[in-house]
Amino acid sequence: MANLGCKSPGTKFCHRSSLMLATCQCRLRAVTSVSLFRFLLTSFLLLQWADCQTQHLTPALNPQCYRSTNITGACIPVNGSSVERMCLGAKIPFTHTSLALAHDSSSLKEVQERLLMWSGLQNVPQCWAIVQPLLCSVYLPNCSDALGVTLPSKQLCERTRKPCQIVHDLNNGWPDFLQCDHPNFVSGCGPEKYDFVSFNTTGKCEAPLIRTVNPDSWYHGVEGCGMPCDNPLFSKDDHKEAHTFVAVFGSICLACTLFTLLTFIIDWKNANRYPALIIFFINACFFLGSVGWMAQFAGDARTEIVCRKDGTARKGEPQLGSDESIWCPVIFTMIYYFLVAGICWYVMLAYAWCLTFTALGGSTAKGRDPGSTPQEVLRSRTAYFHIISWCCPLVLTIVCLAVSEIDGDSLSGICFVGAHNSGVRAMFVLVPVGLVIIVGTFFLIKGVYTLTKIRNDAPAFIPEKTFSKIRATIIRLGIFTVVALGFVFITFAVHIYIFTNEDKWEESIRQHLLCKANMSVSAAGKDPELECAIQDSPSLLAMELHIFAFFGAGIAMSSWSWTRASLSSWERFFRWVFHKPSNKPVKLKRHRMIAQMFEKRKEINQGRMSISYRSSHDDPLGKSSLISYC
């Protein structure tokens, strides 16, 4: 070591080595100091944590938290069979217990039988997770000769009340010794030993309920379980039959309304006038509504529409912040908006017919030029027709979405307002439909009365053919009115049937669930298995009639295009498409030429006149001949 300072040629190297060695030693001492500090700090924190846990696990020796064995009797050892050393599937964390707290048991065997009965709460997952420590603390409490029987805390008891609400529906509810105001439950006691026991049995849901963590889907009194997407009141065969029913009549309604729309489009020049144009808007509404109904048949669309991702039925849609698909509110909007719009246009149609027939009768409406035509009278009101028929449904649809009352219906395969809330359904469906039908029927009856009066008071020079057309129109309007009222009657009758029986159906489901839970059996495991079935369920025929009311109304509205004039329009259209000229001569009827000249009297006065030969053909609804006589 003395040679480290030598003056040999390697002196520089020798000094450099000494410097590196000293640096390494300093770094080693620094690292050792840091590691030692970390070790000491970690040890200190672990000791503090262990001390806290020891204090936490050891309840304060509050005399109120224990009951002397002089009162309860001697402690009972739990070193018997493996079953007796268990509580609801968990090993008892002590060696002695007592039967003093559970008043319905006089032996460990009876304790196990009572616990087996309470295991029915396993079908209520949220309840089962919290009630197990309570039941074990009461039926198999810790007991020692020095302290006595450990009493369960009152807070533990109170935590079970809300998630175990279903217990109140069973027999007489909680037994007396499990009431939270019983002297066995004491406030302020330390944690129970069972609070730190890992129970091996987890909650499950008894069919037809399924497990879900969404509180909005929980069935009343059974937290953690929700109703499945498929309504348990109907069997799988019922669902299949209803879906087939929707497919058949939905397709018919789509085809009929589409035919009417195309009939108007191919002859738009003649059809683009009121009141016939209102038929076009009504059929457009029912066509788009039917598209909403039929969307469920596109692959797995029905599941996306009426089911949540967890397999429960969709309720209270739309839910802000939810990761569910938007198809439920979209389908609801398509069906509900265009349904309400269609019935609003029905009122406009009845009102337009009433005005037209009044003009035909020669009466003078307020503010109308006596010389004006029915088309001119209606033209001045078309803006109001559109405002009322499109805006009123929009307001109702927005309100329905805002209050989140859209529910999925597995039987019909759509989402609709108030499917699980009769009050909301009555407010947003029955009230609008009822008001519209009353107003529309009033105008239809008034129009029929006016036409009847026209037929009776018509001048003698009007030909008999016109009388026959007036008569046919009266009959057709009468049939149309009766059919419309029939569909409304079906709607109201089915809803009254649902409203008066839904409580009974709900109770039937509840009793079915209680039966399957089998929580009120007096001797668990000894009684024969109960036969559990839903006793009361809705009539499938009534539900199908309710569905048919929509499609039937659409078919009835499209029937106004089932005329010979429509066939003529299609014939002209196909001749035009295939370039086949028509050999039929155009027959100009005198009354129609007079009607056209009257409509264009202002042009005639200005020296201009143009009469359309094409318009001499009947319009798709065949009403030109009536209107032309005004």
XYZ file of C-alpha atoms in Angstrom:
630
model
C 0.000 0.000 0.000
C 2.945 2.355 0.583
C 3.802 2.036 -3.059
C 0.563 3.669 -4.123
C 2.373 6.975 -4.157
C 5.455 5.706 -6.106
C 6.986 7.800 -8.761
C 7.434 5.053 -11.281
C 6.342 5.425 -14.895
C 3.022 3.917 -13.913
C 2.326 6.563 -11.344
C -0.561 8.096 -13.309
C -2.215 4.734 -13.688
C -1.703 3.978 -9.988
C -3.379 7.237 -8.936
C -6.235 6.661 -11.325
C -6.900 3.207 -9.868
C -6.846 4.551 -6.338
C -9.323 7.255 -7.277
C -11.719 4.779 -8.894
C -11.513 2.478 -5.866
C -12.310 5.331 -3.503
C -15.232 6.414 -5.678
C -16.686 2.901 -5.732
C -16.360 2.632 -1.969
C -18.221 5.952 -1.524
C -21.004 4.863 -3.881
C -21.306 1.513 -2.118
C -21.651 3.209 1.247
C -24.324 5.566 -0.225
C -26.324 2.691 -1.734
C -26.084 0.742 1.500
C -27.355 3.727 3.459
C -30.334 4.234 1.114
C -31.248 0.542 1.213
C -31.019 0.501 4.979
C -33.246 3.570 5.174
C -35.832 2.012 2.874
C -35.766 -1.223 4.879
C -36.289 0.600 8.152
C -39.095 2.741 6.686
C -40.855 -0.295 5.224
C -40.562 -2.195 8.476
C -41.989 0.734 10.392
C -44.967 1.040 8.047
C -45.638 -2.709 8.187
C -45.595 -2.639 11.972
C -48.013 0.284 12.010
C -50.338 -1.459 9.550
C -50.244 -4.685 11.562
C -51.009 -2.750 14.715
C -53.977 -1.052 13.042
C -55.280 -4.353 11.742
C -54.926 -5.923 15.153
C -56.885 -3.100 16.705
C -59.484 -3.342 13.920
C -59.925 -7.098 14.209
C -60.117 -7.098 17.946
C -63.443 -5.660 19.061
C -63.471 -3.382 22.022
C -64.313 -5.229 25.193
C -67.654 -3.488 25.473
C -69.766 -5.448 27.967
C -72.868 -4.673 25.906
C -71.442 -6.617 22.968
C -71.455 -9.861 24.936
C -73.992 -11.885 26.853
C -72.801 -13.957 29.774
C -73.045 -17.721 29.610
C -74.810 -17.560 32.962
C -77.802 -16.253 30.990
C -77.396 -18.103 27.692
C -76.083 -21.361 29.002
C -72.783 -23.079 28.393
C -71.010 -22.794 25.076
C -71.412 -25.682 22.641
C -68.342 -27.092 20.889
C -68.487 -27.269 17.107
C -66.032 -30.128 16.718
C -68.717 -32.545 15.559
C -69.345 -33.576 11.971
C -67.980 -31.564 9.076
C -71.476 -30.211 8.399
C -71.849 -28.875 11.917
C -68.519 -27.078 11.607
C -69.823 -25.145 8.589
C -72.132 -22.172 8.262
C -73.652 -21.629 4.802
C -70.675 -23.335 3.192
C -68.002 -21.472 5.184
C -65.887 -22.948 7.963
C -66.736 -21.593 11.423
C -63.719 -19.486 12.573
C -63.925 -20.557 16.246
C -64.401 -23.658 18.355
C -67.514 -22.917 20.445
C -70.920 -21.468 19.694
C -74.322 -20.979 21.320
C -77.981 -21.544 20.465
C -79.189 -18.647 22.589
C -79.768 -16.090 19.815
C -81.783 -18.180 17.331
C -85.135 -18.931 18.945
C -86.222 -21.475 16.340
C -83.401 -23.968 16.936
C -82.608 -26.237 19.852
C -79.708 -28.204 18.390
C -76.930 -27.800 15.874
C -78.845 -30.103 13.541
C -81.867 -27.812 13.629
C -79.561 -24.850 13.071
C -78.313 -26.428 9.850
C -81.895 -27.097 8.744
C -82.905 -23.482 9.378
C -79.843 -22.210 7.549
C -80.731 -24.471 4.639
C -84.144 -22.832 4.507
C -82.590 -19.378 4.540
C -80.313 -20.451 1.691
C -83.276 -19.720 -0.570
C -82.074 -16.115 -0.394
C -79.242 -17.263 -2.620
C -81.666 -16.486 -5.440
C -81.374 -12.799 -4.497
C -77.679 -12.105 -5.172
C -77.459 -8.635 -3.627
C -79.209 -9.891 -0.496
C -77.279 -13.132 -0.257
C -73.921 -11.376 -0.284
C -74.758 -9.398 2.865
C -77.182 -11.641 4.753
C -74.790 -14.594 5.184
C -72.690 -12.929 7.936
C -75.902 -11.882 9.709
C -77.431 -15.371 9.677
C -74.223 -17.017 10.863
C -73.755 -14.393 13.596
C -77.232 -15.194 14.926
C -77.485 -18.953 14.399
C -73.846 -19.808 15.164
C -72.355 -16.920 17.184
C -68.913 -16.983 18.758
C -68.989 -18.109 22.370
C -66.338 -18.264 25.088
C -66.531 -18.971 28.803
C -64.614 -15.796 29.568
C -66.629 -13.283 27.527
C -69.852 -15.105 26.776
C -71.836 -15.004 23.519
C -70.797 -12.352 20.990
C -73.844 -10.305 19.980
C -74.213 -9.193 16.341
C -74.062 -5.489 15.573
C -77.198 -3.559 14.801
C -75.517 -1.935 11.802
C -74.970 -5.360 10.231
C -78.672 -6.103 10.629
C -79.795 -2.781 9.159
C -77.611 -3.219 6.078
C -79.651 -6.267 5.087
C -83.079 -4.624 5.111
C -83.034 -2.912 1.713
C -81.387 -5.607 -0.456
C -83.466 -8.291 1.309
C -86.790 -6.556 0.791
C -88.213 -9.801 -0.560
C -88.174 -11.310 2.958
C -91.023 -8.963 3.889
C -93.154 -10.653 1.218
C -92.612 -14.117 2.647
C -95.058 -15.324 5.295
C -94.667 -12.929 8.233
C -91.370 -11.407 7.119
C -88.315 -11.496 9.362
C -88.754 -13.570 12.544
C -88.737 -11.713 15.837
C -85.155 -12.612 16.749
C -83.945 -11.211 13.388
C -85.690 -7.862 13.792
C -83.109 -5.103 14.048
C -84.781 -3.628 17.149
C -84.368 -6.912 19.043
C -82.099 -6.721 22.146
C -79.738 -9.223 20.513
C -78.543 -6.479 18.142
C -76.326 -3.869 19.784
C -74.990 -0.654 18.262
C -71.323 0.236 18.420
C -69.864 -3.258 18.612
C -66.770 -4.237 16.691
C -66.749 -6.245 13.452
C -67.981 -9.806 13.517
C -65.615 -12.661 12.845
C -67.938 -13.672 10.021
C -67.289 -10.317 8.329
C -63.873 -11.645 7.338
C -64.959 -15.141 6.387
C -64.963 -16.041 2.703
C -68.276 -17.737 1.952
C -68.038 -20.290 -0.829
C -71.616 -19.954 -2.075
C -72.460 -17.023 -4.320
C -75.832 -15.650 -5.275
C -77.710 -16.827 -8.314
C -80.993 -15.992 -10.006
C -83.865 -18.430 -10.146
C -85.335 -18.846 -13.608
C -86.857 -17.006 -15.316
C -84.830 -14.200 -13.677
C -81.275 -13.646 -14.873
C -78.241 -12.064 -13.211
C -77.619 -8.377 -13.877
C -75.658 -5.575 -12.225
C -77.866 -2.855 -13.679
C -80.140 -1.527 -10.880
C -82.637 -0.299 -13.476
C -83.207 -3.912 -14.554
C -83.653 -5.407 -11.090
C -86.941 -7.094 -10.396
C -88.819 -5.602 -7.457
C -87.518 -7.120 -4.233
C -84.902 -9.289 -5.978
C -81.845 -7.083 -6.241
C -79.231 -8.450 -8.611
C -81.760 -10.249 -10.812
C -83.839 -8.934 -13.677
C -86.556 -10.094 -15.999
C -85.237 -11.745 -19.163
C -85.713 -10.164 -22.525
C -88.424 -12.680 -23.468
C -91.583 -11.989 -21.485
C -92.075 -15.003 -19.143
C -95.851 -14.576 -19.391
C -95.624 -15.981 -22.928
C -94.015 -19.220 -24.022
C -91.499 -19.582 -26.815
C -94.264 -20.870 -29.079
C -96.327 -17.774 -28.276
C -93.405 -15.542 -29.221
C -92.867 -17.442 -32.450
C -96.549 -17.218 -33.390
C -96.682 -13.491 -32.637
C -93.567 -12.816 -34.712
C -95.067 -14.742 -37.622
C -98.261 -12.724 -37.230
C -96.294 -9.466 -37.404
C -94.352 -10.683 -40.432
C -97.487 -11.622 -42.393
C -99.663 -8.600 -41.723
C -96.706 -6.231 -41.696
C -95.792 -7.401 -45.189
C -99.385 -6.974 -46.377
C -99.546 -3.464 -44.934
C -96.204 -2.572 -46.523
C -97.331 -3.862 -49.912
C -100.710 -2.092 -49.798
C -99.367 1.277 -48.677
C -96.481 1.057 -51.144
C -98.948 0.376 -53.949
C -100.921 3.483 -52.994
C -97.784 5.630 -52.832
C -96.618 4.435 -56.239
C -100.105 4.966 -57.675
C -99.912 8.598 -56.661
C -96.347 9.014 -57.898
C -96.925 7.624 -61.387
C -99.911 9.943 -61.860
C -98.670 12.836 -59.730
C -99.942 15.522 -62.060
C -103.534 14.433 -61.541
C -103.187 13.170 -57.965
C -101.409 16.235 -56.587
C -104.507 17.960 -55.277
C -106.547 17.975 -52.125
C -108.285 16.127 -50.583
C -106.860 13.157 -52.528
C -103.282 14.167 -51.645
C -104.020 13.621 -47.950
C -104.480 9.922 -48.714
C -100.899 9.962 -49.993
C -99.556 11.394 -46.719
C -101.568 8.937 -44.613
C -100.220 5.975 -46.552
C -96.697 7.379 -46.350
C -97.040 7.476 -42.554
C -98.302 3.914 -42.292
C -95.661 2.717 -44.753
C -92.796 4.184 -42.708
C -94.387 2.935 -39.491
C -94.566 -0.556 -40.985
C -90.889 -0.318 -41.895
C -90.215 0.241 -38.190
C -92.246 -2.862 -37.348
C -90.503 -4.998 -39.956
C -86.976 -3.895 -38.961
C -86.930 -6.664 -36.322
C -86.614 -9.305 -39.055
C -83.237 -7.999 -40.258
C -80.854 -10.609 -38.826
C -80.579 -10.285 -35.041
C -82.176 -6.850 -35.044
C -84.968 -7.917 -32.675
C -82.431 -8.654 -29.938
C -80.761 -5.282 -30.505
C -84.136 -3.539 -30.310
C -85.818 -5.073 -27.252
C -82.901 -6.535 -25.240
C -80.044 -5.080 -23.251
C -76.541 -6.475 -23.491
C -76.992 -8.338 -20.191
C -80.013 -10.189 -21.605
C -82.688 -8.257 -19.699
C -85.601 -6.407 -21.276
C -85.064 -2.777 -22.171
C -86.962 -0.442 -19.855
C -86.942 3.293 -19.336
C -85.205 4.115 -22.606
C -83.371 6.174 -23.641
C -80.796 6.093 -20.841
C -78.178 8.806 -21.075
C -74.626 7.517 -20.805
C -75.662 3.956 -21.529
C -73.616 1.832 -23.911
C -76.741 0.159 -25.266
C -77.631 0.380 -28.951
C -79.809 3.217 -30.215
C -82.186 0.927 -32.089
C -84.816 0.888 -29.351
C -85.478 4.676 -29.398
C -85.048 4.768 -33.181
C -87.682 2.080 -33.794
C -89.995 3.720 -31.270
C -89.648 7.068 -33.058
C -90.428 5.547 -36.442
C -93.531 3.725 -35.228
C -94.946 6.239 -32.751
C -94.271 9.416 -34.721
C -95.754 8.150 -37.962
C -98.662 6.487 -36.146
C -99.683 9.784 -34.543
C -98.986 11.662 -37.782
C -101.173 9.211 -39.689
C -104.151 9.651 -37.375
C -103.673 13.438 -37.460
C -103.833 13.310 -41.244
C -106.977 11.214 -40.841
C -108.607 14.212 -39.140
C -107.361 16.480 -41.921
C -108.863 14.100 -44.488
C -112.234 14.048 -42.749
C -112.181 17.846 -42.458
C -111.195 18.263 -46.114
C -113.984 15.957 -47.247
C -116.431 17.878 -45.095
C -115.370 21.173 -46.716
C -115.509 19.642 -50.181
C -118.961 18.175 -49.745
C -120.191 21.412 -48.198
C -118.947 23.250 -51.284
C -120.676 20.702 -53.467
C -123.891 21.443 -51.616
C -123.567 25.114 -52.436
C -123.314 26.331 -48.821
C -121.236 29.395 -48.118
C -118.449 28.935 -45.617
C -117.264 31.826 -43.524
C -114.697 33.921 -45.344
C -115.080 32.035 -48.626
C -115.885 33.457 -51.971
C -119.162 31.833 -53.051
C -117.707 31.399 -56.524
C -114.546 29.612 -55.440
C -114.018 25.894 -56.042
C -113.441 23.235 -53.360
C -109.792 23.036 -54.424
C -109.373 26.748 -53.798
C -111.006 26.418 -50.372
C -108.664 23.576 -49.419
C -105.595 25.217 -50.923
C -105.886 28.073 -48.459
C -105.759 25.611 -45.556
C -103.050 23.178 -46.652
C -100.349 24.963 -44.658
C -102.353 24.424 -41.470
C -102.836 20.774 -42.400
C -99.078 20.252 -42.530
C -98.306 22.240 -39.385
C -100.812 20.305 -37.286
C -100.143 16.867 -38.761
C -96.337 17.006 -38.544
C -95.714 19.159 -35.461
C -98.145 17.600 -32.972
C -96.622 14.102 -33.351
C -93.151 15.619 -33.105
C -93.949 17.268 -29.769
C -95.428 14.051 -28.349
C -92.445 12.004 -29.539
C -89.944 14.406 -27.975
C -91.840 14.341 -24.672
C -91.861 10.520 -24.656
C -88.114 10.429 -25.235
C -87.494 13.129 -22.623
C -89.329 11.268 -19.849
C -87.532 7.979 -20.719
C -90.645 5.844 -20.817
C -89.759 3.704 -23.834
C -89.831 -0.036 -23.155
C -89.023 -3.104 -25.200
C -91.702 -5.702 -25.910
C -90.418 -9.135 -26.862
C -93.807 -10.353 -28.106
C -94.275 -7.619 -30.718
C -90.537 -7.188 -31.293
C -90.569 -3.390 -30.999
C -89.987 -0.635 -28.471
C -92.994 1.467 -27.584
C -94.062 4.012 -25.013
C -95.342 2.687 -21.690
C -95.066 -1.017 -22.473
C -94.567 -1.547 -18.724
C -96.415 1.549 -17.508
C -100.152 1.649 -18.140
C -100.522 5.276 -17.056
C -97.949 6.499 -19.551
C -99.458 4.298 -22.259
C -102.897 5.795 -21.653
C -101.559 9.351 -21.717
C -99.487 9.107 -24.885
C -101.511 6.567 -26.885
C -105.138 6.285 -25.820
C -105.751 9.992 -25.216
C -104.388 11.164 -28.621
C -106.100 8.329 -30.490
C -109.386 8.943 -28.698
C -109.388 12.684 -29.385
C -108.443 12.220 -33.026
C -111.118 9.619 -33.650
C -113.817 11.741 -32.022
C -112.945 14.796 -34.116
C -112.405 12.826 -37.319
C -115.622 10.872 -36.939
C -117.536 14.096 -36.371
C -116.328 15.511 -39.681
C -116.955 12.232 -41.506
C -120.526 12.029 -40.239
C -121.066 15.647 -41.151
C -119.677 14.984 -44.634
C -121.917 11.963 -45.147
C -124.897 14.001 -44.004
C -123.981 16.735 -46.496
C -123.672 14.233 -49.332
C -127.022 12.720 -48.441
C -128.569 16.156 -48.506
C -126.961 16.845 -51.893
C -128.468 13.671 -53.295
C -131.924 14.540 -51.997
C -131.862 18.210 -53.011
C -129.972 17.908 -56.303
C -131.465 19.583 -59.400
C -133.247 17.394 -61.875
C -130.719 18.017 -64.667
C -127.907 16.186 -62.834
C -127.582 12.753 -64.522
C -128.387 9.507 -62.756
C -124.757 8.391 -63.043
C -123.736 11.198 -60.734
C -126.400 10.149 -58.244
C -125.018 6.621 -58.287
C -121.499 7.910 -57.647
C -122.724 10.024 -54.764
C -124.501 6.988 -53.381
C -121.361 4.854 -53.773
C -119.282 7.537 -52.063
C -121.708 7.682 -49.137
C -121.565 3.915 -48.728
C -117.786 3.880 -48.974
C -117.393 6.670 -46.429
C -119.787 4.896 -44.111
C -117.841 1.643 -44.351
C -114.576 3.515 -43.869
C -115.927 5.226 -40.747
C -117.134 1.947 -39.272
C -113.801 0.246 -39.985
C -111.835 3.116 -38.421
C -114.037 3.034 -35.343
C -113.628 -0.745 -35.227
C -109.839 -0.539 -35.048
C -110.048 2.123 -32.352
C -112.503 -0.033 -30.423
C -110.060 -2.952 -30.618
C -107.243 -0.738 -29.343
C -109.253 0.544 -26.391
C -110.724 -2.879 -25.581
C -107.305 -4.554 -25.483
C -105.872 -1.765 -23.339
C -108.768 -2.011 -20.892
C -108.186 -5.770 -20.784
C -104.491 -5.172 -20.032
C -105.091 -2.458 -17.437
C -107.614 -4.539 -15.494
C -105.505 -7.708 -15.446
C -101.870 -6.605 -15.326
C -101.791 -6.616 -11.504
C -103.030 -10.208 -11.538
C -100.365 -11.180 -14.083
C -97.663 -9.460 -12.059
C -98.777 -11.273 -8.920
C -98.723 -14.546 -10.853
C -95.075 -13.977 -11.767
C -94.226 -13.059 -8.182
C -95.866 -16.190 -6.811
C -94.074 -18.236 -9.442
C -90.722 -16.805 -8.330
C -91.492 -17.386 -4.664
C -92.508 -20.942 -5.416
C -89.267 -21.622 -7.256
C -87.223 -19.967 -4.526
C -88.933 -22.383 -2.093
C -88.113 -20.178 0.874
C -91.181 -20.949 2.971
C -90.777 -24.719 3.211
C -91.091 -25.729 6.858
C -88.803 -28.737 6.630
C -86.146 -28.153 3.993
C -85.302 -31.143 1.918
C -88.140 -33.339 3.214
C -91.215 -32.008 1.474
C -91.946 -33.141 -2.081
C -90.864 -30.819 -4.824
C -93.463 -28.180 -5.593
C -94.965 -27.778 -9.038
C -94.265 -24.166 -9.979
C -96.082 -22.638 -12.940
C -97.416 -19.238 -13.894
C -101.135 -19.444 -13.177
C -102.408 -16.379 -15.066
C -101.104 -14.987 -18.345
C -102.466 -12.666 -21.060
C -104.418 -13.929 -24.026
C -102.233 -14.222 -27.099
C -105.277 -13.553 -29.308
C -105.874 -10.219 -27.571
C -102.247 -9.212 -28.119
C -102.443 -10.170 -31.796
C -105.635 -8.139 -32.234
C -103.847 -5.175 -30.724
C -101.008 -5.570 -33.226
C -103.468 -6.022 -36.092
C -105.147 -2.696 -35.263
C -102.100 -0.835 -36.619
C -101.666 -2.897 -39.774
C -105.413 -3.063 -40.379
C -105.676 0.719 -40.231
C -102.867 1.022 -42.779
C -104.544 -1.465 -45.105
C -107.863 0.388 -44.758
C -106.203 3.694 -45.644
C -104.621 2.169 -48.724
C -107.993 0.851 -49.909
C -108.871 4.305 -51.282
C -106.537 3.558 -54.176
C -108.200 0.251 -54.995
C -110.229 1.743 -57.841
C -110.601 1.375 -61.570
C -108.973 4.778 -61.939
C -105.812 3.410 -60.299
C -105.738 0.526 -62.757
C -106.051 3.014 -65.608
C -103.136 4.991 -64.179
C -100.971 1.883 -64.037
C -102.002 0.928 -67.565
C -100.943 4.339 -68.870
C -97.715 4.098 -66.894
C -96.725 0.715 -68.328
C -97.653 1.839 -71.837
C -95.371 4.824 -71.325
C -92.539 2.635 -69.983
C -92.720 0.128 -72.848
C -93.509 2.784 -75.450
C -96.876 1.292 -76.288
C -99.266 3.960 -77.569
C -102.817 3.889 -76.298
C -105.448 3.196 -78.944
C -108.259 4.348 -76.717
C -109.697 7.684 -77.811
C -109.801 10.390 -75.190
C -113.404 11.005 -74.305
C -114.067 14.547 -73.172
C -117.029 14.770 -70.877
C -119.013 17.948 -71.049
C -119.261 18.497 -67.300
C -115.500 18.138 -66.917
C -114.760 20.623 -69.653
C -117.152 23.048 -67.972
C -115.429 22.432 -64.639
C -111.979 23.095 -66.143
C -113.175 26.232 -67.856
C -114.640 27.441 -64.542
C -111.369 26.790 -62.745
C -109.443 28.697 -65.431
C -111.929 31.497 -65.810
C -109.294 34.103 -64.946
C -107.050 32.897 -67.781
C -110.007 32.953 -70.148
C -110.745 36.554 -69.180
C -107.119 37.399 -70.028
C -107.412 35.762 -73.425
C -105.519 32.602 -72.562
C -107.041 29.140 -72.283
C -105.473 25.691 -71.987
C -107.488 22.587 -71.216
C -105.600 19.425 -70.259
C -106.820 16.315 -72.020
C -104.798 14.154 -69.626
C -106.762 15.456 -66.664
C -109.881 14.082 -68.232
C -108.846 10.726 -66.820
C -110.131 9.861 -63.376
C -107.867 10.632 -60.448
C -106.683 7.658 -58.398
C -109.532 8.098 -55.900
C -112.226 8.636 -58.468
C -113.559 11.835 -56.889
C -113.148 14.205 -59.835
C -116.602 13.580 -61.138
C -118.130 14.664 -57.848
C -115.982 17.719 -57.334
C -116.463 18.877 -60.896
C -120.156 19.522 -60.264
C -119.521 22.150 -57.606
